[in-house]
Coordinates of C-alpha atoms and ligand atoms in Angstrom, one line a residue:
X1 CA 28.3 -15.3 9.6
X2 CA 29.5 -17.7 7.5
X3 CA 27.3 -16.6 4.2
X4 CA 28.9 -13.1 4.5
X5 CA 32.6 -14.3 4.5
X6 CA 31.9 -16.2 1.6
X7 CA 30.5 -13.4 -0.2
X8 CA 33.6 -11.1 -0.1
X9 CA 35.3 -13.8 -1.7
X10 CA 33.1 -13.5 -4.5
X11 CA 36.3 -13.4 -7.2
X12 CA 38.0 -16.7 -6.7
X13 CA 35.1 -19.1 -6.2
X14 CA 32.3 -17.5 -8.9
X15 CA 34.7 -16.6 -11.9
X16 CA 35.0 -20.3 -12.2
X17 CA 34.1 -21.8 -16.0
X18 CA 31.6 -23.9 -14.3
X19 CA 28.7 -22.0 -14.7
X20 CA 26.1 -23.9 -14.1
X21 CA 26.9 -25.4 -11.3
X22 CA 26.9 -22.0 -9.5
X23 CA 23.6 -21.1 -10.7
X24 CA 22.5 -24.6 -8.9
X25 CA 24.5 -23.3 -6.0
X26 CA 23.3 -20.3 -6.0
X27 CA 19.7 -21.3 -6.7
X28 CA 20.6 -23.6 -3.3
X29 CA 22.1 -20.4 -1.7
X30 CA 18.7 -18.6 -2.2
X31 CA 16.5 -21.5 -0.5
X32 CA 19.5 -21.6 2.2
X33 CA 19.0 -17.3 2.3
X34 CA 15.5 -17.2 3.4
X35 CA 16.5 -18.4 7.0
X36 CA 19.1 -16.0 6.3
X37 CA 16.0 -13.1 5.5
X38 CA 14.7 -13.8 8.7
X39 CA 17.8 -13.2 10.6
X40 CA 18.3 -10.4 8.4
X41 CA 14.9 -8.9 9.4
X42 CA 15.6 -10.4 12.9
X43 CA 18.3 -7.9 12.5
X44 CA 16.4 -5.5 11.3
X45 CA 17.0 -5.2 7.7
X46 CA 13.6 -5.5 6.0
X47 CA 12.6 -7.7 2.8
X48 CA 13.3 -5.5 -0.2
X49 CA 9.4 -6.4 -1.9
X50 CA 7.8 -5.9 1.9
X51 CA 5.4 -2.4 2.4
X52 CA 7.3 -2.1 5.2
X53 CA 10.3 -1.4 3.3
X54 CA 8.6 1.3 1.0
X55 CA 6.4 2.4 3.7
X56 CA 8.4 6.1 3.8
X57 CA 8.1 6.2 0.1
X58 CA 4.4 5.7 0.0
X59 CA 4.3 8.0 3.0
X60 CA 6.1 10.5 0.2
X61 CA 3.3 9.3 -2.2
X62 CA 0.4 9.7 -0.5
X63 CA 1.4 13.5 1.0
X64 CA 2.2 14.5 -2.9
X65 CA -1.3 12.8 -3.9
X66 CA -3.2 14.4 -1.3
X67 CA -1.7 18.0 -1.6
X68 CA -2.7 17.6 -5.5
X69 CA -6.3 16.1 -4.2
X70 CA -7.0 19.5 -1.8
X71 CA -6.0 21.5 -4.9
X72 CA -9.4 20.3 -7.0
X73 CA -12.0 22.3 -5.7
X74 CA -15.1 20.2 -4.9
X75 CA -16.9 22.5 -2.4
X76 CA -20.5 21.3 -1.9
X77 CA -23.0 22.8 -3.1
X78 CA -22.6 22.7 -6.2
X79 CA -20.0 19.7 -5.5
X80 CA -18.1 19.0 -8.8
X81 CA -16.8 15.9 -8.1
X82 CA -16.5 14.4 -11.2
X83 CA -13.4 16.3 -11.3
X84 CA -11.6 14.6 -8.0
X85 CA -13.8 11.3 -9.0
X86 CA -11.2 11.5 -12.0
X87 CA -7.9 12.1 -10.4
X88 CA -9.0 9.4 -8.0
X89 CA -9.6 6.7 -11.0
X90 CA -6.6 7.6 -12.9
X91 CA -4.0 6.8 -9.5
X92 CA -5.9 3.7 -9.3
X93 CA -6.3 2.9 -13.4
X94 CA -2.1 3.8 -13.4
X95 CA -1.3 1.2 -10.8
X96 CA -3.5 -1.5 -12.4
X97 CA -6.4 -1.5 -10.3
X98 CA -9.0 -0.8 -12.7
X99 CA -11.3 2.6 -11.7
X100 CA -15.1 2.7 -12.8
X101 CA -17.1 6.0 -12.6
X102 CA -20.6 5.9 -12.1
X103 CA -21.9 9.7 -13.1
X104 CA -25.1 10.5 -10.2
X105 CA -25.8 14.0 -12.0
X106 CA -24.5 16.4 -14.3
X107 CA -20.4 17.0 -12.9
X108 CA -20.8 14.6 -10.4
X109 CA -19.6 11.3 -10.1
X110 CA -18.5 7.9 -7.5
X111 CA -15.6 6.0 -8.2
X112 CA -15.4 2.2 -7.5
X113 CA -12.4 0.0 -7.7
X114 CA -12.1 -3.3 -6.3
X115 CA -8.8 -5.5 -5.7
X116 CA -9.7 -9.0 -6.1
X117 CA -8.2 -11.5 -3.3
X118 CA -7.9 -15.1 -2.8
X119 CA -12.0 -14.6 -1.8
X120 CA -11.4 -16.6 1.4
X121 CA -12.9 -13.4 3.7
X122 CA -16.0 -11.2 3.0
X123 CA -14.4 -8.0 1.4
X124 CA -13.9 -4.6 3.2
X125 CA -14.9 -1.2 1.8
X126 CA -12.6 1.9 2.0
X127 CA -15.3 4.9 2.2
X128 CA -15.0 8.1 1.3
X129 CA -16.4 11.6 0.6
X130 CA -15.1 13.6 -2.5
X131 CA -17.2 16.7 -1.8
X132 CA -16.1 19.3 0.8
X133 CA -18.1 22.1 2.9
X134 CA -17.4 25.9 1.6
X135 CA -14.5 27.8 2.7
X136 CA -13.9 31.5 2.8
X137 CA -10.5 32.5 1.7
X138 CA -10.3 36.1 3.1
X139 CA -10.9 34.0 6.6
X140 CA -7.9 31.7 6.3
X141 CA -4.1 32.4 6.7
X142 CA -3.2 29.9 4.1
X143 CA -5.3 29.0 0.4
X144 CA -8.1 26.9 1.3
X145 CA -7.4 25.1 -2.1
X146 CA -3.5 25.4 -2.2
X147 CA -2.5 22.2 -0.6
X148 CA 0.1 23.7 0.8
X149 CA 2.7 22.4 3.0
X150 CA 3.7 25.2 5.5
X151 CA 5.6 25.0 8.8
X152 CA 5.1 20.8 8.6
X153 CA 1.5 21.2 8.3
X154 CA -0.9 20.2 5.2
X155 CA -3.4 23.1 4.6
X156 CA -6.6 22.7 2.4
X157 CA -10.6 21.7 3.2
X158 CA -10.9 18.6 3.6
X159 CA -7.2 17.8 4.8
X160 CA -9.3 16.2 7.8
X161 CA -12.8 16.2 6.5
X162 CA -12.0 14.0 4.7
X163 CA -9.6 13.9 1.7
X164 CA -6.8 13.0 4.1
X165 CA -8.2 10.3 4.5
X166 CA -9.5 9.2 1.2
X167 CA -5.9 9.6 0.1
X168 CA -4.6 7.5 2.3
X169 CA -6.9 4.3 2.3
X170 CA -6.1 4.9 -1.4
X171 CA -2.4 4.6 -0.4
X172 CA -2.9 1.6 1.6
X173 CA -4.6 -0.3 -1.0
X174 CA -1.7 0.1 -3.6
X175 CA 0.5 -1.2 -1.1
X176 CA -1.2 -4.4 -0.6
X177 CA -1.3 -4.3 -4.5
X178 CA 2.3 -3.7 -4.7
X179 CA 3.3 -5.8 -1.8
X180 CA 0.6 -8.2 -0.4
X181 CA -1.6 -11.3 -0.7
X182 CA -5.0 -10.8 0.5
X183 CA -7.4 -12.9 1.8
X184 CA -10.2 -10.0 1.4
X185 CA -11.3 -8.3 -1.8
X186 CA -10.5 -4.3 -1.0
X187 CA -13.6 -2.0 -2.5
X188 CA -12.3 1.4 -3.1
X189 CA -15.5 3.6 -2.9
X190 CA -15.2 7.4 -3.4
X191 CA -18.6 9.4 -3.2
X192 CA -20.1 12.7 -4.1
X193 CA -22.5 15.0 -2.0
X194 CA -21.6 13.6 1.7
X195 CA -21.5 16.9 3.6
X196 CA -25.8 17.7 2.1
X197 CA -27.3 13.9 3.0
X198 CA -25.6 11.7 0.3
X199 CA -28.5 11.4 -2.3
X200 CA -26.0 12.2 -5.2
X201 CA -23.6 9.9 -3.3
X202 CA -23.6 7.0 -1.0
X203 CA -27.7 6.7 -1.4
X204 CA -27.5 6.6 -5.1
X205 CA -24.9 4.0 -5.1
X206 CA -26.4 2.1 -2.5
X207 CA -29.8 2.1 -4.4
X208 CA -28.5 1.8 -7.8
X209 CA -25.4 -0.2 -7.1
X210 CA -26.3 -2.4 -4.2
X211 CA -24.7 -6.1 -6.0
X212 CA -21.5 -4.2 -6.1
X213 CA -20.7 -3.6 -2.1
X214 CA -23.7 -5.6 -0.6
X215 CA -21.0 -8.9 -0.1
X216 CA -18.8 -6.5 2.1
X217 CA -18.3 -7.8 5.9
X218 CA -17.0 -4.1 7.0
X219 CA -16.6 -0.7 5.8
X220 CA -13.8 2.1 6.9
X221 CA -14.8 5.5 6.8
X222 CA -14.6 9.0 8.3
X223 CA -15.9 9.2 12.1
X224 CA -13.7 9.4 14.9
X225 CA -10.0 10.2 15.3
X226 CA -6.7 9.4 17.8
X227 CA -7.7 11.6 20.3
X228 CA -4.6 13.4 21.5
X229 CA -3.6 16.1 23.9
X230 CA -0.4 18.1 24.2
X231 CA 1.1 15.3 21.1
X232 CA 0.3 12.6 23.5
X233 CA -2.6 9.9 22.1
X234 CA -5.1 9.2 24.9
X235 CA -7.3 6.4 22.8
X236 CA -8.2 6.0 19.5
X237 CA -11.7 6.2 19.0
X238 CA -13.8 3.7 16.6
X239 CA -17.1 5.7 16.0
X240 CA -19.5 2.1 15.6
X241 CA -22.8 4.8 15.1
X242 CA -23.4 8.4 14.5
X243 CA -26.4 9.5 15.7
X244 CA -29.9 9.4 14.1
X245 CA -31.0 13.1 12.5
X246 CA -34.6 13.8 13.2
X247 CA -35.2 17.4 12.3
X248 CA -38.7 19.2 13.3
X249 CA -40.4 22.2 13.0
X250 CA -43.0 23.3 15.7
X251 CA -46.0 25.8 14.5
X252 CA -47.8 28.0 16.5
X253 CA -51.0 29.2 15.3
X254 CA -53.6 32.2 16.8
X255 CA -55.0 35.3 16.1
X256 CA -53.5 38.5 14.3
X257 CA -54.0 41.9 16.1
X258 CA -52.4 45.5 16.9
X259 CA -49.0 45.0 19.2
X260 CA -50.1 47.7 21.0
X261 CA -53.1 45.2 22.8
X262 CA -50.6 42.3 24.0
X263 CA -52.7 38.9 23.6
X264 CA -51.1 36.6 26.7
X265 CA -51.9 33.7 24.0
X266 CA -50.6 35.0 21.1
X267 CA -48.7 32.6 18.6
X268 CA -45.6 33.8 19.1
X269 CA -45.9 33.5 23.2
X270 CA -47.3 29.6 23.1
X271 CA -44.2 29.1 20.8
X272 CA -41.4 30.9 22.9
X273 CA -43.2 29.3 26.1
X274 CA -42.9 26.2 24.5
X275 CA -39.5 26.1 23.3
X276 CA -38.0 27.5 26.4
X277 CA -39.8 24.0 28.0
X278 CA -38.2 21.9 25.7
X279 CA -35.0 24.4 26.6
X280 CA -35.5 23.8 30.5
X281 CA -36.3 19.6 30.4
X282 CA -33.7 18.5 28.0
X283 CA -33.8 14.1 27.7
X284 CA -32.6 12.5 30.3
X285 CA -29.0 10.5 29.8
X286 CA -29.7 6.8 28.4
X287 CA -26.2 4.6 28.9
X288 CA -26.2 2.6 25.7
X289 CA -23.5 -0.6 25.7
X290 CA -20.8 0.8 23.2
X291 CA -21.0 3.9 25.3
X292 CA -20.5 2.2 28.8
X293 CA -17.7 0.3 26.8
X294 CA -16.2 3.9 25.8
X295 CA -16.2 5.0 29.6
X296 CA -14.9 2.1 30.9
X297 CA -12.0 1.8 28.3
X298 CA -11.1 5.4 28.6
X299 CA -11.3 5.2 32.3
X300 CA -7.2 4.8 32.4
X301 CA -6.8 7.4 30.7
X302 CA -7.6 10.0 33.6
X303 CA -7.0 10.5 36.8
X304 CA -9.2 10.4 40.3
X305 CA -12.3 11.3 40.7
X306 CA -12.9 10.6 37.0
X307 CA -11.8 7.3 36.8
X308 CA -14.1 6.1 39.2
X309 CA -16.6 8.1 37.7
X310 CA -16.3 6.5 34.0
X311 CA -15.8 3.1 35.0
X312 CA -19.6 3.4 36.4
X313 CA -20.7 5.5 34.2
X314 CA -24.7 4.3 34.6
X315 CA -24.7 5.5 38.2
X316 CA -21.9 8.9 37.6
X317 CA -24.6 10.1 35.1
X318 CA -27.5 10.5 38.0
X319 CA -25.1 11.9 40.4
X320 CA -25.9 15.9 39.7
X321 CA -22.4 17.4 40.1
X322 CA -20.9 14.6 37.8
X323 CA -23.3 15.2 35.5
X324 CA -23.3 18.9 35.4
X325 CA -19.2 18.5 34.4
X326 CA -19.6 16.3 32.0
X327 CA -22.2 18.3 30.0
X328 CA -20.0 20.4 29.8
X329 CA -18.1 18.2 27.4
X330 CA -19.3 18.8 24.0
X331 CA -17.8 15.8 22.7
X332 CA -18.6 13.2 25.2
X333 CA -22.0 14.5 26.4
X334 CA -23.6 14.0 23.0
X335 CA -23.0 10.2 23.5
X336 CA -25.0 10.1 26.7
X337 CA -28.3 11.4 25.5
X338 CA -30.7 12.5 23.0
X339 CA -29.8 16.2 22.1
X340 CA -32.2 18.6 20.7
X341 CA -30.9 22.1 19.3
X342 CA -33.6 25.1 18.6
X343 CA -32.1 26.5 15.7
X344 CA -34.3 28.3 13.6
X345 CA -37.3 30.9 14.5
X346 CA -39.8 32.6 12.3
X347 CA -42.8 34.9 12.9
X348 CA -44.0 38.0 11.9
X349 CA -43.3 41.1 9.1
X350 CA -43.8 44.1 11.2
X351 CA -42.9 45.0 14.6
X352 CA -46.2 46.8 15.5
X353 CA -48.2 43.7 14.2
X354 CA -48.9 40.4 16.3
X355 CA -48.5 37.6 13.6
X356 CA -51.3 34.7 12.8
X357 CA -48.4 31.9 12.9
X358 CA -45.0 31.7 14.6
X359 CA -42.6 28.5 13.8
X360 CA -39.3 26.8 15.4
X361 CA -37.1 24.3 13.9
X362 CA -35.2 21.8 15.9
X363 CA -32.0 20.1 15.3
X364 CA -32.7 16.6 17.5
X365 CA -29.8 13.9 17.5
X366 CA -30.8 10.3 18.7
X367 CA -29.0 7.7 20.4
X368 CA -29.0 5.0 18.3
X369 CA -31.9 2.4 18.9
X370 CA -34.1 5.8 19.8
X371 CA -38.2 5.4 18.4
X372 CA -38.9 8.8 17.1
X373 CA -42.4 8.0 17.6
X374 CA -41.7 7.9 21.1
X375 CA -39.4 10.6 21.3
X376 CA -41.6 13.5 19.7
X377 CA -44.3 11.9 22.2
X378 CA -42.3 13.1 25.0
X379 CA -41.5 16.5 23.4
X380 CA -45.6 16.9 22.9
X381 CA -45.5 16.4 26.6
X382 CA -42.6 18.5 27.6
X383 CA -44.2 21.4 25.4
X384 CA -47.3 21.5 27.4
X385 CA -49.4 22.6 24.4
X386 CA -51.2 20.4 22.3
X387 CA -52.2 23.4 19.9
X388 CA -48.8 23.1 18.8
X389 CA -48.1 21.5 15.4
X390 CA -45.3 18.9 15.0
X391 CA -44.0 18.5 11.8
X392 CA -41.1 16.2 10.6
X393 CA -38.7 18.1 8.4
X394 CA -36.1 14.9 8.3
X395 CA -35.3 11.8 9.6
X396 CA -32.2 9.7 9.5
X397 CA -31.8 6.6 11.1
X398 CA -28.8 4.6 12.2
X399 CA -28.3 1.5 14.2
X400 CA -25.1 0.4 16.0
X401 CA -22.5 -2.0 14.4
X402 CA -21.0 -4.4 17.0
X403 CA -17.4 -3.8 18.6
X404 CA -16.6 -7.3 19.2
X405 CA -15.6 -8.1 15.9
X406 CA -12.5 -9.3 14.0
X407 CA -12.2 -6.0 12.3
X408 CA -11.9 -4.2 15.8
X409 CA -9.7 -7.2 17.0
X410 CA -7.4 -6.3 14.5
X411 CA -7.5 -2.8 15.0
X412 CA -6.4 -3.3 18.6
X413 CA -3.9 -5.7 18.0
X414 CA -2.2 -2.6 15.4
X415 CA -2.6 -0.7 18.1
X416 CA -1.0 -2.4 21.2
X417 CA 2.0 -2.8 18.7
X418 CA 2.2 1.2 17.4
X419 CA 0.7 2.9 20.5
X420 CA 1.1 1.0 23.3
X421 CA -1.0 2.0 26.4
X422 CA -3.5 3.9 24.2
X423 CA -7.0 1.7 23.9
X424 CA -9.2 1.1 20.7
X425 CA -12.7 2.4 22.5
X426 CA -16.1 2.2 20.5
X427 CA -18.0 5.6 20.1
X428 CA -21.0 7.3 19.2
X429 CA -20.6 10.2 16.8
X430 CA -22.7 13.3 17.7
X431 CA -22.2 14.1 13.9
X432 CA -23.3 12.1 10.8
X433 CA -21.9 10.3 8.0
X434 CA -22.8 8.4 5.1
X435 CA -22.2 5.0 6.9
X436 CA -25.7 4.4 7.8
X437 CA -26.6 3.6 3.9
X438 CA -24.0 0.7 4.2
X439 CA -25.4 -0.3 8.1
X440 CA -28.7 -0.4 6.2
X441 CA -27.2 -3.6 3.9
X442 CA -25.9 -5.2 7.0
X443 CA -22.6 -4.0 6.7
X444 CA -20.6 -3.0 9.7
X445 CA -19.1 -0.1 9.5
X446 CA -16.7 2.2 11.6
X447 CA -15.5 5.7 11.7
X448 CA -11.6 5.1 12.4
X449 CA -9.5 7.8 11.3
X450 CA -5.7 7.0 12.2
X451 CA -4.5 10.4 12.9
X452 CA -3.5 12.0 16.2
X453 CA -5.8 15.0 16.5
X454 CA -6.0 17.7 19.4
X455 CA -9.1 19.8 19.9
X456 CA -7.3 22.8 18.3
X457 CA -7.1 20.7 14.8
X458 CA -10.6 19.3 15.1
X459 CA -12.0 22.7 15.4
X460 CA -11.0 23.5 12.1
X461 CA -13.1 20.8 10.8
X462 CA -16.1 22.6 9.1
X463 CA -14.0 25.9 10.3
X464 CA -11.1 28.0 9.4
X465 CA -7.5 27.0 8.5
X466 CA -8.5 23.3 8.3
X467 CA -5.2 21.2 8.2
X468 CA -3.0 18.2 9.2
X469 CA 0.2 18.0 10.2
X470 CA 2.3 16.3 8.1
X471 CA 3.9 13.9 10.5
X472 CA 0.7 12.7 12.1
X473 CA -0.5 12.4 8.1
X474 CA 2.4 10.3 7.3
X475 CA 1.6 8.1 10.7
X476 CA -1.8 7.7 10.0
X477 CA -1.2 6.5 6.4
X478 CA 1.1 4.0 8.1
X479 CA -1.3 2.8 10.8
X480 CA -4.0 2.3 8.3
X481 CA -2.3 -0.2 6.0
X482 CA -1.1 -1.6 9.1
X483 CA -4.9 -2.1 10.2
X484 CA -5.1 -3.7 6.6
X485 CA -2.8 -5.5 6.8
X486 CA -3.8 -7.5 9.5
X487 CA -7.4 -6.9 8.6
X488 CA -6.8 -8.6 5.3
X489 CA -3.6 -10.0 4.6
X490 CA -2.5 -13.8 4.1
X491 CA 0.3 -13.4 6.2
X492 CA -0.1 -10.1 8.1
X493 CA 3.2 -8.2 8.8
X494 CA 5.0 -10.3 5.9
Ligands
LIG1 ZN1 -17.1 14.2 6.4

């Protein structure tokens, strides 16, 4: 290559007193270099000022920050999220992104920061919650708040839910700040209190400061993973919705009496009969569009007869053998129907006394778009005892975000490059997140954690020994950056 030769002959040529002209020569060289850079890139050398060239450093930084963040105990209750919020805000401010704390209650704060862009496209929100669920250290192999890396895994309460993703969002934002030109503002929003419904977190923020977020087009949050088996990614699940939460209490009243003289229609007997009818007559399957798409898109990842069953899911759910099988899959089956779990039973205070009142509590999870009142009316029919009073304890409704969007296509483009053959699929999650507060503002909200997680690791979420393989975590940081680059940058991939 001509260029190269010239440099090696450096001394002679460059040493002359014709300083100025060599500067001009150099300048002309630099423009001449641009195609050279491309050819360097073609030849694999990355432009030094690119995120790609600094990805390994960034992954190191993310791992280091996650370990520090995991050591901050933000167990909810009580939360103490301000400590975590200050940690995140300091990183943002130190990197020239102005971060603001919003105190929502004593010791509890949100962090808000916005990375400005050309503004050609509407912003995206990177949402994460700072709080974690409790962890009993005595039941863990390694300290839940140690932030230790052991045998290639990062251990700690929150690695999966969801301090890991929070730091990955932060790192991707820093990379775009350092090396990118973006057309979409990127909003970083970390909130308290998700694990107990968001009252002192996302709900508070949306209620008190909608002006800071309502212009956003998209939102990324926790929700789903890259489903992985034996280290092999099967599909990248993107949660377009969670199920709505309906908590109910059933109260049966009756005559009290001495238990030596049983009463067939005692409060307890009638309640037990009704709860039994509910358990024996679960809601019928109902296939929503995103769920039909989910099964269609994952069908190539399984063999026959499942492949055909999944690609015709509407018919398959009416086939008793298939339906009995799919009901055993606690991850897939909740996407196909409303569910009811009797969880609390209360009655009586003495073994030999028939109580006047008996109550049961039900955790019902409804598919997006299900009408609450119709659901309760059906339940009443199933119970076949109109004297039993049904009371709504809690109702949190959510709709589904669309999956035919530029955002989904951007994720699919990255997956096609980085995970060839792994489909990107819309999902309806059985568990709940804060995304609904933003869907209510009309923001398309997706649960899209880019981590290759297998069933064994998934089971540690809200359980003991929560951890994430370091390599999986590093990979996720890179994938998230690539998705944001694809979605936000003026020239993605540059
Ligand atoms: Zn969570």
